[in-house]
Short mmCIF file of C-alpha atoms in Angstrom, two decimals:
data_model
loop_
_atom_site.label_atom_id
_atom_site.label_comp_id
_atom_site.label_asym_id
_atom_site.label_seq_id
_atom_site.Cartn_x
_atom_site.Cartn_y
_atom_site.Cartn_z
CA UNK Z 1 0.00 0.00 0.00
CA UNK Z 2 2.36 2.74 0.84
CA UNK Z 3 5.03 0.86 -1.71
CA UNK Z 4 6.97 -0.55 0.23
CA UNK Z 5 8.09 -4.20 0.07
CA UNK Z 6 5.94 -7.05 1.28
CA UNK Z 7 7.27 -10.18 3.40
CA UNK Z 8 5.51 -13.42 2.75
CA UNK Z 9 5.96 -16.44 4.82
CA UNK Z 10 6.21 -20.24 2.61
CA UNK Z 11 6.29 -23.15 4.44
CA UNK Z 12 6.40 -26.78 3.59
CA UNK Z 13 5.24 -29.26 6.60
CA UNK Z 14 4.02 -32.68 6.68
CA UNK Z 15 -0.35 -32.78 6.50
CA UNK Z 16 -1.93 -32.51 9.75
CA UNK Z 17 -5.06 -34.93 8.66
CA UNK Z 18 -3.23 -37.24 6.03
CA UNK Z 19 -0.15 -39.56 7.33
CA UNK Z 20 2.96 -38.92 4.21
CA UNK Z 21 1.15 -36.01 2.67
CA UNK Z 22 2.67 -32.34 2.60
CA UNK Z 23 0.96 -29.11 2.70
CA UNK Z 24 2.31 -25.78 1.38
CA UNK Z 25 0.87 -22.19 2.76
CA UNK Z 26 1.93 -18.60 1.80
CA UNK Z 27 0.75 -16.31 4.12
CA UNK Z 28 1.34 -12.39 3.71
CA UNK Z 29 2.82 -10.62 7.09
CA UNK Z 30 1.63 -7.55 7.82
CA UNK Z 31 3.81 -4.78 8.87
CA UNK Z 32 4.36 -4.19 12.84
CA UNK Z 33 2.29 -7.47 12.75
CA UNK Z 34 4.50 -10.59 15.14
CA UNK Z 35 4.28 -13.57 13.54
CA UNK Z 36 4.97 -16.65 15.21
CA UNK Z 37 5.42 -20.12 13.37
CA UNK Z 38 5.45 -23.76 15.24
CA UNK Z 39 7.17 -26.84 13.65
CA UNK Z 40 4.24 -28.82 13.96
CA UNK Z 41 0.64 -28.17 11.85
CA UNK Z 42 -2.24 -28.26 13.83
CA UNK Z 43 -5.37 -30.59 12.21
CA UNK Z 44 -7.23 -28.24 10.50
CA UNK Z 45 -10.14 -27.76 13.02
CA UNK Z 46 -7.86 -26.53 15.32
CA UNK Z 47 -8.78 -22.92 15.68
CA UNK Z 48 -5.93 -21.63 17.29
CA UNK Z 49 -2.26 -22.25 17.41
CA UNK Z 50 -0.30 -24.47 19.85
CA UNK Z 51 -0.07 -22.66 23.19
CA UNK Z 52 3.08 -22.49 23.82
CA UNK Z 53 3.56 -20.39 20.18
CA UNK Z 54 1.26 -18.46 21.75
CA UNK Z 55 2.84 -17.97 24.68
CA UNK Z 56 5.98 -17.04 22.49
CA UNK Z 57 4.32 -14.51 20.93
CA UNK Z 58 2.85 -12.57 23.73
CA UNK Z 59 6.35 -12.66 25.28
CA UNK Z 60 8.25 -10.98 22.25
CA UNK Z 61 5.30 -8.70 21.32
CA UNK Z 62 6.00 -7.25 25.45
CA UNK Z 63 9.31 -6.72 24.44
CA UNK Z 64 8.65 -4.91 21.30
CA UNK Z 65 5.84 -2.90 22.84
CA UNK Z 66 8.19 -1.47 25.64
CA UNK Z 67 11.42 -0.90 23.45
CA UNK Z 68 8.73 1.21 20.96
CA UNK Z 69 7.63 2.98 24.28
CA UNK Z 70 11.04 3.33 25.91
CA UNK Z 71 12.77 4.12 22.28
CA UNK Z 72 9.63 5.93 20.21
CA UNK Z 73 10.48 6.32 16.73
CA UNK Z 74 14.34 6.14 17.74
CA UNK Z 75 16.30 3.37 17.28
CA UNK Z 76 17.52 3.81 21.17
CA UNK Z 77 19.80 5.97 22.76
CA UNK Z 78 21.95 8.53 20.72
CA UNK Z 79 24.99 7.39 22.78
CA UNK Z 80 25.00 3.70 21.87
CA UNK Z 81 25.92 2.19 18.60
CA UNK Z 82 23.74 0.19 16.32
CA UNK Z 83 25.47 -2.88 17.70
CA UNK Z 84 24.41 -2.01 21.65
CA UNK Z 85 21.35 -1.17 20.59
CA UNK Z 86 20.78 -4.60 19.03
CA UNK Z 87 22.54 -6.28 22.12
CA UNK Z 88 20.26 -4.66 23.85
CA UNK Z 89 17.06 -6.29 21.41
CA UNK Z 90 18.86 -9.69 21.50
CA UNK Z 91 19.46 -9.66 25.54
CA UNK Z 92 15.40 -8.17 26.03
CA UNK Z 93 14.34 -10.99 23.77
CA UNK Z 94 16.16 -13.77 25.57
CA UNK Z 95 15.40 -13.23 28.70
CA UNK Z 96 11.37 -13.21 27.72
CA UNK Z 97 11.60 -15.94 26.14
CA UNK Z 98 13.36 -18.00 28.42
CA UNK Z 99 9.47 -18.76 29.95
CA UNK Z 100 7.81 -22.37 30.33
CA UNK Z 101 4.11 -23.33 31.52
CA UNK Z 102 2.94 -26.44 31.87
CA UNK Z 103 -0.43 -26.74 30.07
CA UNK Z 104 -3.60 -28.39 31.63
CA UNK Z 105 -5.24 -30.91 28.95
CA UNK Z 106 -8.20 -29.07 28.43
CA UNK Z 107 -5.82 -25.97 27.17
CA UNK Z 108 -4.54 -28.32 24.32
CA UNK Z 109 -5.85 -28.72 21.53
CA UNK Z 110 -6.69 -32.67 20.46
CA UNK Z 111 -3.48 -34.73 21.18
CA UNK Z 112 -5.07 -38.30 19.44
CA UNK Z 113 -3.01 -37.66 15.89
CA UNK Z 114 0.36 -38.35 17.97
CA UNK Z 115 1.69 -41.82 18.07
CA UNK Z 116 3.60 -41.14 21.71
CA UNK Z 117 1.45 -41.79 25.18
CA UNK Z 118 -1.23 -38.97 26.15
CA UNK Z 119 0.81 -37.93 29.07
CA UNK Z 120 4.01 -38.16 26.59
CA UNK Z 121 2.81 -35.88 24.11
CA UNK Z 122 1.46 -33.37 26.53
CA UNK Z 123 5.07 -33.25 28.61
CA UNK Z 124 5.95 -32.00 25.12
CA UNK Z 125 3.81 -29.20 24.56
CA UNK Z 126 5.08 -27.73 27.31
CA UNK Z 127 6.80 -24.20 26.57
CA UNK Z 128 7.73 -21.95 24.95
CA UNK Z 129 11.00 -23.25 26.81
CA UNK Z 130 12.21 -26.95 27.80
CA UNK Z 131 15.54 -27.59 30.01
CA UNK Z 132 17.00 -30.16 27.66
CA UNK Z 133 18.40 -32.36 31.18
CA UNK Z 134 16.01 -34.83 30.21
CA UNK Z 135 16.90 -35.54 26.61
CA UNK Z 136 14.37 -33.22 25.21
CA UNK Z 137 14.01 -29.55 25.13
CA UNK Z 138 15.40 -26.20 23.42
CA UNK Z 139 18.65 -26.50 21.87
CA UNK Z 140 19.69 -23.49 20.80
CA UNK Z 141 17.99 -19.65 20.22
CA UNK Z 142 18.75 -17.41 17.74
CA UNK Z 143 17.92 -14.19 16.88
CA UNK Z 144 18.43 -11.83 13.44
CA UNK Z 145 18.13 -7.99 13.42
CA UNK Z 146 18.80 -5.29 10.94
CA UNK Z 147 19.05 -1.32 12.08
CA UNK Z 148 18.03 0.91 10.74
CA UNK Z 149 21.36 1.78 9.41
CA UNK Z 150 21.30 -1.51 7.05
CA UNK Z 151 23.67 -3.35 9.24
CA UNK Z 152 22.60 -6.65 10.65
CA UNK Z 153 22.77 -8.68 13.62
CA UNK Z 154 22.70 -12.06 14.02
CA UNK Z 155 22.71 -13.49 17.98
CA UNK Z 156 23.21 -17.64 18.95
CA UNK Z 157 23.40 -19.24 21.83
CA UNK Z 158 23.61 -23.17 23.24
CA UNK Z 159 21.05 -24.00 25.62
CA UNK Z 160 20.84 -27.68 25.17
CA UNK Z 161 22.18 -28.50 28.60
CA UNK Z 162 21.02 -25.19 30.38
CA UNK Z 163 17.84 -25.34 33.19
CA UNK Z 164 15.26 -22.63 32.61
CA UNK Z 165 16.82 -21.09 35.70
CA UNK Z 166 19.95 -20.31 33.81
CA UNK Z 167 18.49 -19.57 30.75
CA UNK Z 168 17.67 -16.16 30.47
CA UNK Z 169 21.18 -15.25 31.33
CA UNK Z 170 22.87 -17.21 28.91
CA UNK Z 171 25.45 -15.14 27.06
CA UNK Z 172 24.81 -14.78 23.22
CA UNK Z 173 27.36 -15.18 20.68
CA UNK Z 174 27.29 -12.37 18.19
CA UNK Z 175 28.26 -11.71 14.52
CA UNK Z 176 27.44 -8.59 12.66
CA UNK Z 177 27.37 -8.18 8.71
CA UNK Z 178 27.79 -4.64 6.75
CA UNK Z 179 25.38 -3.39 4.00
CA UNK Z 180 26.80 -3.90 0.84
CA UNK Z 181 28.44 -0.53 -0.05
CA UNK Z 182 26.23 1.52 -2.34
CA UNK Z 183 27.15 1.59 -6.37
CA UNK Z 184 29.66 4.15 -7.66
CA UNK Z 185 28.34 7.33 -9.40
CA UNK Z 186 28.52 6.37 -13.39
CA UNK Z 187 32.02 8.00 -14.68
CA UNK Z 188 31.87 11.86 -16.03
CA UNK Z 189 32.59 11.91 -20.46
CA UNK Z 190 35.81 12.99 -20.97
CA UNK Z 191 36.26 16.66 -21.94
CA UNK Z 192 36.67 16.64 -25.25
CA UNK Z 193 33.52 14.78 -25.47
CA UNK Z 194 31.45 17.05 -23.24
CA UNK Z 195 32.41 20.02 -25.39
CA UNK Z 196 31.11 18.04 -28.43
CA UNK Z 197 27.97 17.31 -26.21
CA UNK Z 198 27.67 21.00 -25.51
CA UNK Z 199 27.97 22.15 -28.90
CA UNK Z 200 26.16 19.69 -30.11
CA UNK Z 201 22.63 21.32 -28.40
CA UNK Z 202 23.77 24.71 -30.29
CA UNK Z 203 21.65 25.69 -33.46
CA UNK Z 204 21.72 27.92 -36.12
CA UNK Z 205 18.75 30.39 -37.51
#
């Protein structure tokens, strides 16, 4: 609408209602809109998503929602450079996220498509964040930013044999990548040619 460009989200994941089929959905994502995306389809009369990407969601939108009323149209503080500012971002976001809930059964949706035990599968949608002590659980986070300047972040850390206690303080590793450098300005004629140019837009009565 205002001519921008538009993001779209693909994915490719196995059917929800048909064992060895695959389903592909585009989905447009609206600006300012938080978008949250779980490995694993829902049947289709599911209304909502899994809980725990819910949960997700809620915690980044906080984050988002206080840096835009901390920050306002800013990209943070004057004094900091883009890459403390998206420290910053990376260290907000990981400590939010770094949340779990165990979910009664009658906050899941219909667990019967799984081929594990009932009380199994629901150990499993527990979330957004699972201590991986037991074999099972969040193995890594990541996180990708770009400022506003054009240069980009991108944040990873291990937690496959951190508790949830730990988690939120987990150090990130970081690695930041540089906006290609813009194009050169097209060379100037040579003189004798810009003469010719020049005299060329001369006429005669």
């Amino acid at each position: 609408e205002d001519g921008g460009a538009e993001f779209w989200l693909d994915s490719v994941c196995p059917s929800p209602d048909a064992i060895g089929q695959w389903v592909k959905t585009s989905e447009r994502v609206e600006k300012g809109t938080v978008f949250a995306q779980s490995n694993e389809p829902l049947p289709r009369s599911a209304a909502e998503p899994w809980p725990k990407t819910l949960l997700f969601k809620e915690a980044v939108s906080r984050v988002l929602e206080e840096l835009q009323s901390e920050w306002g149209g800013h990209t943070g503080s004057e004094n900091h450079t883009p890459a403390q500012q998206a420290q910053e971002v990376a260290e907000r976001l990981g400590r939010a996220v770094a949340c779990s809930r165990t979910f009664e059964p009658g906050e899941l949706p219909d667990l019967s498509f799984s081929p594990l035990p009932s009380a199994e599968e629901t150990v499993l949608q527990n979330g957004p964040y699972i201590d991986g002590l037991a074999g099972y659980g969040t193995r890594s986070q990541s996180v990708f930013l770009v400022h506003a300047s054009g240069e980009a972040f991108y944040f990873h850390r291990d937690t496959s044999a951190i508790p949830i206690e730990e988690a939120a303080d987990q150090a990130w590793t970081a690695r930041s990548f540089l906006p290609p450098p813009s194009p050169p300005p097209p060379p100037s004629p040579p003189p004798h040619l810009r003469a010719a140019t020049g005299e060329s837009g001369v006429g005669s009565n």
